[in-house]
PDB file of C-alpha atoms in Angstrom:
ATOM      1  CA  MET J  25      66.922 108.594 131.977  1.00 65.00           C
ATOM      2  CA  THR J  26      65.827 108.309 135.593  1.00 76.00           C
ATOM      3  CA  PRO J  27      65.701 104.893 137.347  1.00 83.00           C
ATOM      4  CA  PHE J  28      62.393 103.029 137.307  1.00 89.00           C
ATOM      5  CA  ALA J  29      60.901  99.746 138.470  1.00 94.00           C
ATOM      6  CA  PHE J  30      59.916  97.167 135.853  1.00 94.00           C
ATOM      7  CA  HIS J  31      57.090  94.648 136.198  1.00 95.00           C
ATOM      8  CA  VAL J  32      55.692  92.098 133.763  1.00 95.00           C
ATOM      9  CA  ALA J  33      51.906  91.786 133.963  1.00 96.00           C
ATOM     10  CA  ARG J  34      50.558  88.249 133.708  1.00 94.00           C
ATOM     11  CA  ASP J  35      46.968  89.304 133.054  1.00 94.00           C
ATOM     12  CA  CYS J  36      44.806  92.383 132.659  1.00 95.00           C
ATOM     13  CA  ALA J  37      43.857  92.570 136.331  1.00 95.00           C
ATOM     14  CA  GLU J  38      47.493  92.544 137.410  1.00 95.00           C
ATOM     15  CA  ALA J  39      48.350  95.181 134.798  1.00 95.00           C
ATOM     16  CA  LEU J  40      45.645  97.494 136.118  1.00 95.00           C
ATOM     17  CA  SER J  41      46.746  96.959 139.707  1.00 95.00           C
ATOM     18  CA  LEU J  42      50.395  97.716 138.890  1.00 93.00           C
ATOM     19  CA  GLY J  43      49.469 100.627 136.651  1.00 93.00           C
ATOM     20  CA  ALA J  44      47.431 102.355 139.357  1.00 92.00           C
ATOM     21  CA  ALA J  45      50.591 103.634 141.064  1.00 89.00           C
ATOM     22  CA  SER J  46      51.585 107.259 140.582  1.00 90.00           C
ATOM     23  CA  GLY J  47      54.169 107.584 137.808  1.00 92.00           C
ATOM     24  CA  ALA J  48      53.439 104.137 136.344  1.00 94.00           C
ATOM     25  CA  ARG J  49      53.327 103.649 132.565  1.00 94.00           C
ATOM     26  CA  PHE J  50      52.169 100.741 130.442  1.00 96.00           C
ATOM     27  CA  ILE J  51      54.682  99.534 127.862  1.00 95.00           C
ATOM     28  CA  GLY J  52      54.221  97.169 124.936  1.00 94.00           C
ATOM     29  CA  GLY J  53      57.012  96.889 122.381  1.00 94.00           C
ATOM     30  CA  GLY J  54      58.584 100.109 123.647  1.00 93.00           C
ATOM     31  CA  THR J  55      59.428 101.404 120.165  1.00 93.00           C
ATOM     32  CA  ASN J  56      58.378 104.949 121.077  1.00 95.00           C
ATOM     33  CA  LEU J  57      58.167 105.116 124.879  1.00 95.00           C
ATOM     34  CA  VAL J  58      61.742 103.917 125.408  1.00 94.00           C
ATOM     35  CA  ASP J  59      63.021 106.724 123.170  1.00 94.00           C
ATOM     36  CA  LEU J  60      60.961 109.272 125.101  1.00 95.00           C
ATOM     37  CA  LEU J  61      62.343 108.033 128.417  1.00 95.00           C
ATOM     38  CA  ARG J  62      65.921 107.815 127.190  1.00 94.00           C
ATOM     39  CA  GLN J  63      65.841 111.397 125.894  1.00 94.00           C
ATOM     40  CA  ASN J  64      64.141 112.690 129.074  1.00 94.00           C
ATOM     41  CA  VAL J  65      61.091 113.865 127.183  1.00 96.00           C
ATOM     42  CA  GLU J  66      59.036 111.721 129.553  1.00 94.00           C
ATOM     43  CA  SER J  67      59.707 110.070 132.886  1.00 93.00           C
ATOM     44  CA  ALA J  68      58.265 107.096 134.749  1.00 94.00           C
ATOM     45  CA  SER J  69      58.742 105.584 138.190  1.00 93.00           C
ATOM     46  CA  LYS J  70      57.386 102.209 137.075  1.00 95.00           C
ATOM     47  CA  LEU J  71      56.970 100.446 133.727  1.00 96.00           C
ATOM     48  CA  VAL J  72      54.290  97.778 133.465  1.00 96.00           C
ATOM     49  CA  ASP J  73      55.014  95.413 130.574  1.00 96.00           C
ATOM     50  CA  VAL J  74      51.710  94.413 128.944  1.00 96.00           C
ATOM     51  CA  SER J  75      53.238  92.816 125.849  1.00 91.00           C
ATOM     52  CA  ARG J  76      52.645  89.305 127.236  1.00 91.00           C
ATOM     53  CA  LEU J  77      48.899  89.739 127.552  1.00 95.00           C
ATOM     54  CA  ALA J  78      46.547  88.058 125.071  1.00 93.00           C
ATOM     55  CA  ALA J  79      47.504  88.752 121.448  1.00 96.00           C
ATOM     56  CA  ASN J  80      44.689  87.312 119.372  1.00 97.00           C
ATOM     57  CA  ILE J  81      42.870  88.355 116.200  1.00 98.00           C
ATOM     58  CA  HIS J  82      39.439  86.811 115.915  1.00 95.00           C
ATOM     59  CA  GLU J  83      36.056  87.380 114.331  1.00 96.00           C
ATOM     60  CA  VAL J  84      33.155  88.173 116.634  1.00 93.00           C
ATOM     61  CA  GLY J  85      29.498  87.301 116.150  1.00 84.00           C
ATOM     62  CA  ASN J  86      28.419  90.226 113.985  1.00 87.00           C
ATOM     63  CA  GLY J  87      31.266  89.845 111.485  1.00 93.00           C
ATOM     64  CA  ALA J  88      33.518  92.409 113.158  1.00 97.00           C
ATOM     65  CA  LEU J  89      37.193  91.672 113.810  1.00 98.00           C
ATOM     66  CA  LEU J  90      38.594  92.034 117.330  1.00 98.00           C
ATOM     67  CA  VAL J  91      42.328  92.679 117.610  1.00 98.00           C
ATOM     68  CA  ASP J  92      43.988  92.501 121.027  1.00 98.00           C
ATOM     69  CA  ALA J  93      46.209  95.441 121.937  1.00 97.00           C
ATOM     70  CA  SER J  94      49.299  93.229 122.293  1.00 97.00           C
ATOM     71  CA  VAL J  95      49.124  92.006 118.698  1.00 98.00           C
ATOM     72  CA  LYS J  96      52.293  92.949 116.830  1.00 97.00           C
ATOM     73  CA  ASN J  97      51.997  95.297 113.863  1.00 97.00           C
ATOM     74  CA  SER J  98      53.607  92.725 111.577  1.00 97.00           C
ATOM     75  CA  ALA J  99      51.063  90.063 112.582  1.00 97.00           C
ATOM     76  CA  LEU J 100      48.127  92.401 111.972  1.00 98.00           C
ATOM     77  CA  ALA J 101      49.439  93.468 108.562  1.00 97.00           C
ATOM     78  CA  ALA J 102      49.875  89.845 107.467  1.00 97.00           C
ATOM     79  CA  HIS J 103      46.563  88.480 108.751  1.00 98.00           C
ATOM     80  CA  PRO J 104      44.466  87.068 105.865  1.00 98.00           C
ATOM     81  CA  MET J 105      41.212  88.669 107.036  1.00 97.00           C
ATOM     82  CA  VAL J 106      42.879  92.071 107.357  1.00 98.00           C
ATOM     83  CA  ARG J 107      44.487  91.828 103.936  1.00 98.00           C
ATOM     84  CA  GLY J 108      41.227  90.695 102.332  1.00 97.00           C
ATOM     85  CA  ARG J 109      38.645  92.823 104.127  1.00 98.00           C
ATOM     86  CA  TYR J 110      40.610  95.923 105.117  1.00 98.00           C
ATOM     87  CA  PRO J 111      43.562  96.286 102.693  1.00 98.00           C
ATOM     88  CA  MET J 112      44.069  99.944 103.613  1.00 98.00           C
ATOM     89  CA  LEU J 113      45.004  98.834 107.143  1.00 98.00           C
ATOM     90  CA  SER J 114      47.507  96.233 106.014  1.00 98.00           C
ATOM     91  CA  ARG J 115      49.140  98.722 103.641  1.00 98.00           C
ATOM     92  CA  ALA J 116      49.254 101.449 106.282  1.00 97.00           C
ATOM     93  CA  LEU J 117      51.049  99.136 108.696  1.00 97.00           C
ATOM     94  CA  LEU J 118      53.573  98.114 106.044  1.00 96.00           C
ATOM     95  CA  ALA J 119      54.217 101.782 105.245  1.00 94.00           C
ATOM     96  CA  GLY J 120      54.646 102.696 108.885  1.00 90.00           C
ATOM     97  CA  ALA J 121      58.080 101.419 109.860  1.00 85.00           C
ATOM     98  CA  SER J 122      60.879  98.971 109.183  1.00 88.00           C
ATOM     99  CA  ALA J 123      60.232  95.239 109.473  1.00 88.00           C
ATOM    100  CA  GLN J 124      62.235  95.098 112.707  1.00 92.00           C
ATOM    101  CA  ILE J 125      60.084  97.783 114.336  1.00 92.00           C
ATOM    102  CA  ARG J 126      56.854  96.179 113.097  1.00 93.00           C
ATOM    103  CA  ASN J 127      57.949  92.922 114.721  1.00 93.00           C
ATOM    104  CA  MET J 128      58.282  94.713 118.082  1.00 95.00           C
ATOM    105  CA  ALA J 129      55.550  97.365 118.018  1.00 96.00           C
ATOM    106  CA  THR J 130      52.082  96.533 119.342  1.00 97.00           C
ATOM    107  CA  VAL J 131      48.702  97.748 118.200  1.00 97.00           C
ATOM    108  CA  GLY J 132      48.039  99.486 121.517  1.00 97.00           C
ATOM    109  CA  GLY J 133      51.431 101.170 121.497  1.00 96.00           C
ATOM    110  CA  ASN J 134      50.955 102.356 117.928  1.00 97.00           C
ATOM    111  CA  ILE J 135      47.772 104.140 118.943  1.00 98.00           C
ATOM    112  CA  MET J 136      49.545 105.740 121.910  1.00 97.00           C
ATOM    113  CA  GLN J 137      52.679 106.932 120.115  1.00 96.00           C
ATOM    114  CA  ARG J 138      53.462 110.632 120.410  1.00 97.00           C
ATOM    115  CA  THR J 139      54.387 113.302 117.895  1.00 97.00           C
ATOM    116  CA  ARG J 140      57.796 113.310 116.242  1.00 96.00           C
ATOM    117  CA  CYS J 141      57.964 117.136 116.258  1.00 97.00           C
ATOM    118  CA  ALA J 142      61.661 118.027 116.596  1.00 97.00           C
ATOM    119  CA  TYR J 143      60.872 120.775 119.103  1.00 98.00           C
ATOM    120  CA  PHE J 144      59.011 118.292 121.300  1.00 98.00           C
ATOM    121  CA  TYR J 145      62.160 116.171 121.498  1.00 97.00           C
ATOM    122  CA  ASP J 146      64.537 119.120 122.014  1.00 97.00           C
ATOM    123  CA  VAL J 147      64.349 119.179 125.816  1.00 97.00           C
ATOM    124  CA  ASP J 148      67.212 121.629 126.371  1.00 95.00           C
ATOM    125  CA  GLY J 149      66.822 123.973 123.428  1.00 96.00           C
ATOM    126  CA  ALA J 150      63.176 124.439 122.447  1.00 98.00           C
ATOM    127  CA  ARG J 151      59.899 125.653 123.870  1.00 98.00           C
ATOM    128  CA  CYS J 152      57.062 123.133 123.581  1.00 98.00           C
ATOM    129  CA  ASN J 153      53.638 123.440 125.183  1.00 98.00           C
ATOM    130  CA  LYS J 154      53.041 119.727 124.716  1.00 97.00           C
ATOM    131  CA  ARG J 155      56.116 118.887 126.797  1.00 96.00           C
ATOM    132  CA  GLN J 156      55.994 121.882 129.164  1.00 96.00           C
ATOM    133  CA  PRO J 157      52.565 123.571 129.216  1.00 97.00           C
ATOM    134  CA  GLY J 158      52.706 127.351 129.000  1.00 97.00           C
ATOM    135  CA  SER J 159      56.258 127.522 127.649  1.00 98.00           C
ATOM    136  CA  GLY J 160      55.330 128.356 124.040  1.00 98.00           C
ATOM    137  CA  CYS J 161      55.548 126.638 120.651  1.00 98.00           C
ATOM    138  CA  ASP J 162      58.747 127.171 118.682  1.00 98.00           C
ATOM    139  CA  ALA J 163      57.358 125.229 115.719  1.00 98.00           C
ATOM    140  CA  ILE J 164      54.874 127.976 114.837  1.00 97.00           C
ATOM    141  CA  GLY J 165      57.613 130.390 113.853  1.00 96.00           C
ATOM    142  CA  GLY J 166      60.272 127.783 113.159  1.00 98.00           C
ATOM    143  CA  PHE J 167      60.811 124.855 110.830  1.00 97.00           C
ATOM    144  CA  ASN J 168      57.278 123.561 110.285  1.00 98.00           C
ATOM    145  CA  ARG J 169      57.387 121.567 107.049  1.00 97.00           C
ATOM    146  CA  TYR J 170      56.043 118.494 108.827  1.00 97.00           C
ATOM    147  CA  HIS J 171      53.423 120.215 110.953  1.00 98.00           C
ATOM    148  CA  ALA J 172      49.638 120.472 110.988  1.00 98.00           C
ATOM    149  CA  ILE J 173      47.311 122.466 108.758  1.00 98.00           C
ATOM    150  CA  LEU J 174      43.997 121.262 110.249  1.00 98.00           C
ATOM    151  CA  GLY J 175      42.724 121.522 113.821  1.00 98.00           C
ATOM    152  CA  VAL J 176      45.664 123.661 114.894  1.00 98.00           C
ATOM    153  CA  SER J 177      45.761 126.106 117.798  1.00 98.00           C
ATOM    154  CA  ASN J 178      47.913 129.028 118.883  1.00 97.00           C
ATOM    155  CA  ASP J 179      49.599 126.650 121.333  1.00 98.00           C
ATOM    156  CA  CYS J 180      50.510 123.650 119.161  1.00 98.00           C
ATOM    157  CA  VAL J 181      50.825 122.606 115.518  1.00 98.00           C
ATOM    158  CA  ALA J 182      52.240 119.100 116.012  1.00 98.00           C
ATOM    159  CA  THR J 183      50.958 116.134 113.998  1.00 98.00           C
ATOM    160  CA  HIS J 184      50.132 112.597 115.058  1.00 98.00           C
ATOM    161  CA  PRO J 185      52.650 110.186 113.492  1.00 97.00           C
ATOM    162  CA  SER J 186      50.721 106.914 113.195  1.00 97.00           C
ATOM    163  CA  ASP J 187      49.978 105.436 109.767  1.00 97.00           C
ATOM    164  CA  MET J 188      47.890 102.642 111.265  1.00 98.00           C
ATOM    165  CA  CYS J 189      45.585 105.105 113.022  1.00 98.00           C
ATOM    166  CA  VAL J 190      44.773 106.902 109.762  1.00 98.00           C
ATOM    167  CA  ALA J 191      43.435 103.651 108.329  1.00 98.00           C
ATOM    168  CA  LEU J 192      41.597 102.878 111.581  1.00 98.00           C
ATOM    169  CA  ALA J 193      39.900 106.278 111.418  1.00 98.00           C
ATOM    170  CA  ALA J 194      38.711 105.643 107.863  1.00 98.00           C
ATOM    171  CA  LEU J 195      37.418 102.224 108.928  1.00 98.00           C
ATOM    172  CA  ALA J 196      35.522 103.692 111.917  1.00 98.00           C
ATOM    173  CA  ALA J 197      37.345 101.338 114.283  1.00 98.00           C
ATOM    174  CA  LEU J 198      36.527 101.228 117.983  1.00 98.00           C
ATOM    175  CA  VAL J 199      39.069 101.313 120.821  1.00 98.00           C
ATOM    176  CA  HIS J 200      38.306  99.049 123.789  1.00 98.00           C
ATOM    177  CA  LEU J 201      39.519 100.399 127.141  1.00 98.00           C
ATOM    178  CA  VAL J 202      39.600  99.149 130.712  1.00 98.00           C
ATOM    179  CA  GLY J 203      40.426 101.020 133.887  1.00 96.00           C
ATOM    180  CA  PRO J 204      39.509 101.522 137.532  1.00 94.00           C
ATOM    181  CA  GLU J 205      35.981 102.518 136.508  1.00 94.00           C
ATOM    182  CA  GLY J 206      35.456  99.463 134.318  1.00 96.00           C
ATOM    183  CA  GLU J 207      35.298  98.890 130.577  1.00 97.00           C
ATOM    184  CA  ARG J 208      34.278 101.303 127.855  1.00 98.00           C
ATOM    185  CA  THR J 209      34.565 101.718 124.072  1.00 98.00           C
ATOM    186  CA  VAL J 210      35.585 104.865 122.199  1.00 98.00           C
ATOM    187  CA  PRO J 211      35.567 105.471 118.428  1.00 98.00           C
ATOM    188  CA  LEU J 212      39.146 105.765 117.173  1.00 98.00           C
ATOM    189  CA  ALA J 213      38.246 109.082 115.533  1.00 96.00           C
ATOM    190  CA  GLU J 214      37.385 110.453 119.006  1.00 97.00           C
ATOM    191  CA  PHE J 215      40.220 108.823 120.962  1.00 98.00           C
ATOM    192  CA  HIS J 216      42.842 111.449 120.083  1.00 98.00           C
ATOM    193  CA  VAL J 217      42.008 115.094 120.780  1.00 98.00           C
ATOM    194  CA  LEU J 218      42.978 118.362 119.121  1.00 98.00           C
ATOM    195  CA  PRO J 219      45.425 120.589 121.021  1.00 98.00           C
ATOM    196  CA  GLY J 220      43.309 123.655 121.809  1.00 97.00           C
ATOM    197  CA  ALA J 221      44.790 125.395 124.844  1.00 97.00           C
ATOM    198  CA  SER J 222      45.955 122.097 126.391  1.00 98.00           C
ATOM    199  CA  PRO J 223      48.209 120.333 123.863  1.00 98.00           C
ATOM    200  CA  GLN J 224      49.692 118.144 126.602  1.00 97.00           C
ATOM    201  CA  ILE J 225      46.351 116.279 126.681  1.00 98.00           C
ATOM    202  CA  GLU J 226      46.449 114.026 123.626  1.00 98.00           C
ATOM    203  CA  THR J 227      43.807 111.331 124.250  1.00 98.00           C
ATOM    204  CA  VAL J 228      40.610 110.698 126.189  1.00 98.00           C
ATOM    205  CA  LEU J 229      42.330 108.082 128.377  1.00 97.00           C
ATOM    206  CA  ARG J 230      41.517 108.395 132.068  1.00 96.00           C
ATOM    207  CA  PRO J 231      44.081 107.803 134.832  1.00 94.00           C
ATOM    208  CA  GLY J 232      44.932 104.122 135.106  1.00 94.00           C
ATOM    209  CA  GLU J 233      43.156 103.145 131.880  1.00 97.00           C
ATOM    210  CA  MET J 234      44.741 101.046 129.183  1.00 97.00           C
ATOM    211  CA  ILE J 235      43.842  99.879 125.683  1.00 98.00           C
ATOM    212  CA  THR J 236      42.792  96.223 125.521  1.00 98.00           C
ATOM    213  CA  ALA J 237      41.724  95.853 121.873  1.00 98.00           C
ATOM    214  CA  ILE J 238      40.582  97.516 118.689  1.00 98.00           C
ATOM    215  CA  GLU J 239      37.440  96.458 116.882  1.00 98.00           C
ATOM    216  CA  LEU J 240      37.112  96.641 113.106  1.00 98.00           C
ATOM    217  CA  PRO J 241      33.479  96.821 111.970  1.00 98.00           C
ATOM    218  CA  PRO J 242      31.993  94.306 109.534  1.00 97.00           C
ATOM    219  CA  ALA J 243      33.568  94.945 106.149  1.00 97.00           C
ATOM    220  CA  THR J 244      31.659  96.942 103.538  1.00 97.00           C
ATOM    221  CA  PRO J 245      32.464  97.055  99.799  1.00 98.00           C
ATOM    222  CA  ALA J 246      34.223 100.406 100.330  1.00 98.00           C
ATOM    223  CA  MET J 247      36.425  98.920 103.057  1.00 98.00           C
ATOM    224  CA  ALA J 248      37.395  95.984 100.833  1.00 97.00           C
ATOM    225  CA  ASN J 249      38.113  98.308  97.877  1.00 98.00           C
ATOM    226  CA  SER J 250      40.575 100.463  99.766  1.00 98.00           C
ATOM    227  CA  GLU J 251      44.113 101.803  99.674  1.00 98.00           C
ATOM    228  CA  TYR J 252      46.656 103.666 101.775  1.00 98.00           C
ATOM    229  CA  ARG J 253      49.109 106.064 100.186  1.00 98.00           C
ATOM    230  CA  LYS J 254      51.905 107.831 102.044  1.00 97.00           C
ATOM    231  CA  VAL J 255      53.851 110.791 100.677  1.00 97.00           C
ATOM    232  CA  ARG J 256      57.193 111.367 102.382  1.00 95.00           C
ATOM    233  CA  ASP J 257      60.554 113.006 101.782  1.00 93.00           C
ATOM    234  CA  ARG J 258      62.317 109.683 101.261  1.00 87.00           C
ATOM    235  CA  SER J 259      61.063 106.232 100.381  1.00 79.00           C
ATOM    236  CA  SER J 260      62.721 104.482 103.326  1.00 76.00           C
ATOM    237  CA  TYR J 261      61.506 104.701 106.924  1.00 76.00           C
ATOM    238  CA  ALA J 262      60.098 108.230 107.278  1.00 85.00           C
ATOM    239  CA  PHE J 263      57.002 109.902 108.676  1.00 94.00           C
ATOM    240  CA  ALA J 264      54.329 111.210 106.335  1.00 95.00           C
ATOM    241  CA  LEU J 265      54.177 114.691 104.918  1.00 97.00           C
ATOM    242  CA  VAL J 266      50.667 113.679 103.895  1.00 98.00           C
ATOM    243  CA  SER J 267      48.934 110.317 103.829  1.00 98.00           C
ATOM    244  CA  VAL J 268      45.517 109.178 102.617  1.00 98.00           C
ATOM    245  CA  ALA J 269      43.513 106.122 103.638  1.00 98.00           C
ATOM    246  CA  ALA J 270      40.516 105.759 101.364  1.00 98.00           C
ATOM    247  CA  GLY J 271      37.831 103.282 100.373  1.00 98.00           C
ATOM    248  CA  LEU J 272      35.286 103.588  97.573  1.00 98.00           C
ATOM    249  CA  GLU J 273      32.127 101.858  96.415  1.00 98.00           C
ATOM    250  CA  VAL J 274      30.785 102.838  93.007  1.00 97.00           C
ATOM    251  CA  VAL J 275      27.359 101.590  91.881  1.00 96.00           C
ATOM    252  CA  GLY J 276      26.058 102.412  88.417  1.00 94.00           C
ATOM    253  CA  GLY J 277      28.762 104.994  87.898  1.00 92.00           C
ATOM    254  CA  LYS J 278      27.817 106.901  91.084  1.00 97.00           C
ATOM    255  CA  ILE J 279      29.599 106.923  94.434  1.00 98.00           C
ATOM    256  CA  ALA J 280      27.592 104.903  96.965  1.00 98.00           C
ATOM    257  CA  GLU J 281      30.152 105.188  99.767  1.00 98.00           C
ATOM    258  CA  ALA J 282      33.457 106.978 100.230  1.00 98.00           C
ATOM    259  CA  ARG J 283      35.713 106.619 103.259  1.00 98.00           C
ATOM    260  CA  ILE J 284      38.609 109.050 103.585  1.00 98.00           C
ATOM    261  CA  ALA J 285      41.049 109.812 106.381  1.00 98.00           C
ATOM    262  CA  LEU J 286      44.175 111.965 106.268  1.00 98.00           C
ATOM    263  CA  GLY J 287      47.506 111.712 108.053  1.00 98.00           C
ATOM    264  CA  GLY J 288      50.326 114.213 108.502  1.00 98.00           C
ATOM    265  CA  VAL J 289      47.886 117.122 108.653  1.00 98.00           C
ATOM    266  CA  ALA J 290      46.599 117.283 112.246  1.00 98.00           C
ATOM    267  CA  ALA J 291      47.266 116.296 115.856  1.00 98.00           C
ATOM    268  CA  LYS J 292      44.973 113.308 115.289  1.00 98.00           C
ATOM    269  CA  PRO J 293      44.081 111.065 112.358  1.00 98.00           C
ATOM    270  CA  TRP J 294      41.739 113.304 110.369  1.00 98.00           C
ATOM    271  CA  ARG J 295      38.474 111.715 109.151  1.00 98.00           C
ATOM    272  CA  ALA J 296      37.505 113.713 106.061  1.00 98.00           C
ATOM    273  CA  THR J 297      33.761 113.757 106.654  1.00 98.00           C
ATOM    274  CA  ARG J 298      33.185 116.885 104.540  1.00 98.00           C
ATOM    275  CA  ALA J 299      34.827 115.254 101.533  1.00 98.00           C
ATOM    276  CA  GLU J 300      32.923 112.017 102.065  1.00 98.00           C
ATOM    277  CA  ALA J 301      29.584 113.839 102.191  1.00 98.00           C
ATOM    278  CA  ALA J 302      30.437 115.939  99.135  1.00 98.00           C
ATOM    279  CA  LEU J 303      31.134 112.823  97.038  1.00 98.00           C
ATOM    280  CA  ARG J 304      28.062 110.786  97.927  1.00 98.00           C
ATOM    281  CA  GLY J 305      25.877 110.238  94.843  1.00 98.00           C
ATOM    282  CA  LEU J 306      28.259 111.922  92.398  1.00 98.00           C
ATOM    283  CA  PRO J 307      30.052 110.366  89.409  1.00 98.00           C
ATOM    284  CA  ALA J 308      33.487 108.988  90.266  1.00 97.00           C
ATOM    285  CA  THR J 309      35.527 111.586  88.370  1.00 97.00           C
ATOM    286  CA  ARG J 310      38.829 113.315  89.088  1.00 97.00           C
ATOM    287  CA  ALA J 311      37.097 116.695  89.057  1.00 98.00           C
ATOM    288  CA  ASN J 312      34.701 115.587  91.785  1.00 98.00           C
ATOM    289  CA  PHE J 313      37.522 114.048  93.827  1.00 98.00           C
ATOM    290  CA  LEU J 314      39.531 117.274  93.682  1.00 98.00           C
ATOM    291  CA  SER J 315      36.481 119.354  94.567  1.00 98.00           C
ATOM    292  CA  ALA J 316      35.675 117.158  97.577  1.00 98.00           C
ATOM    293  CA  ALA J 317      39.246 117.411  98.857  1.00 98.00           C
ATOM    294  CA  GLU J 318      39.095 121.178  98.455  1.00 98.00           C
ATOM    295  CA  GLU J 319      35.880 121.215 100.499  1.00 97.00           C
ATOM    296  CA  GLU J 320      37.630 119.302 103.296  1.00 98.00           C
ATOM    297  CA  LEU J 321      40.421 121.883 103.401  1.00 98.00           C
ATOM    298  CA  THR J 322      38.293 125.032 103.599  1.00 97.00           C
ATOM    299  CA  LYS J 323      39.328 125.584 107.233  1.00 96.00           C
ATOM    300  CA  ALA J 324      42.992 124.709 106.794  1.00 98.00           C
ATOM    301  CA  GLN J 325      45.468 127.042 108.506  1.00 98.00           C
ATOM    302  CA  PRO J 326      48.844 126.466 106.866  1.00 98.00           C
ATOM    303  CA  LEU J 327      52.096 127.890 108.172  1.00 97.00           C
ATOM    304  CA  GLU J 328      54.883 129.411 106.141  1.00 96.00           C
ATOM    305  CA  GLY J 329      56.685 126.116 105.743  1.00 97.00           C
ATOM    306  CA  ASN J 330      53.778 123.738 105.063  1.00 98.00           C
ATOM    307  CA  ALA J 331      51.323 125.536 102.777  1.00 98.00           C
ATOM    308  CA  PHE J 332      52.273 123.043 100.072  1.00 98.00           C
ATOM    309  CA  LYS J 333      50.318 120.399 101.994  1.00 98.00           C
ATOM    310  CA  ILE J 334      47.007 121.839 100.766  1.00 98.00           C
ATOM    311  CA  GLY J 335      47.735 121.015  97.154  1.00 98.00           C
ATOM    312  CA  LEU J 336      49.443 117.781  98.136  1.00 98.00           C
ATOM    313  CA  VAL J 337      46.374 116.578 100.042  1.00 98.00           C
ATOM    314  CA  GLN J 338      44.125 117.409  97.092  1.00 98.00           C
ATOM    315  CA  ARG J 339      46.272 115.647  94.502  1.00 98.00           C
ATOM    316  CA  THR J 340      46.984 112.599  96.656  1.00 98.00           C
ATOM    317  CA  THR J 341      43.338 112.161  97.635  1.00 98.00           C
ATOM    318  CA  ALA J 342      42.207 112.450  94.022  1.00 98.00           C
ATOM    319  CA  ALA J 343      44.893 109.995  92.853  1.00 98.00           C
ATOM    320  CA  VAL J 344      43.931 107.370  95.435  1.00 98.00           C
ATOM    321  CA  LEU J 345      40.201 107.674  94.685  1.00 98.00           C
ATOM    322  CA  GLU J 346      40.839 107.545  90.934  1.00 97.00           C
ATOM    323  CA  SER J 347      42.782 104.336  91.413  1.00 97.00           C
ATOM    324  CA  LEU J 348      39.968 102.812  93.469  1.00 98.00           C
ATOM    325  CA  ALA J 349      37.320 103.927  90.968  1.00 96.00           C
ATOM    326  CA  GLY J 350      39.336 102.373  88.158  1.00 89.00           C
ATOM    327  CA  GLU J 351      39.522  99.037  89.952  1.00 62.00           C
ATOM    328  CA  ARG J 352      35.723  98.957  90.177  1.00 53.00           C
ATOM    329  CA  ALA J 353      34.939 100.577  86.814  1.00 45.00           C
TER     330      ALA J 353
END
């Protein structure tokens, strides 16, 4: 780890001023960035601590819920309005890490966390286009059990690790940003980008910008009747092979609304819009759930070590939707 300066921002304006310097990075709980710095995957000349900025969760006029970026994951998971209106989000957060990490990690930092691809972390022994553009991708021909099957490119097959972000994608959450050019809002589903030929570019953040809040839209019946399921190699703290955040509203035996997002399958939380559209108006049956998941995966590009994810996504998606349909039967 190289030496760096450390500053604690007292407010948003000071954070932006400090973060404008070349080589500056914003840090919240540090549960991912500190590891990246310590292992020389990333470097920084200055860290700007934003964890002491406002950390509130409050309802806004239209019934939406605004969550400041400095809110801890544990606080968000336990909030009564989150548990009641958006249970998939609470369950995703609880599935995401140990209690100690949830007590440190912030909402903004969770969104910004980087892939856990082993080749990305292997600074001395592996080629990684995300870490060193143009060097190659050893994961494509290597051990790729945990890697992407959707939205992949010839340059990168890494996956995004966040559980929280999968639920946020299904909920159509908005990310509030502020930077030198002012404030703007970006849908969570558009905040992270697919690798293409530039896998080192992972988000739409502009230089000097930082996340200030996420906004959860007014709850719908499908959001309230929702679940998050994570399939992993061990039940303790582990990243997803596949995860599903889903919500379902059934009216008169027919699907009025389905919300589905997938984790562990792409470089970003994957909103399953094809599956959602395929289900609308159909009976809530296992056969229809499996068929919709198959429709979502028509453009999947599995590797030798992760082809099993196709069937796993289908079965997990169908199981979650069946459970939700049963609760509203």
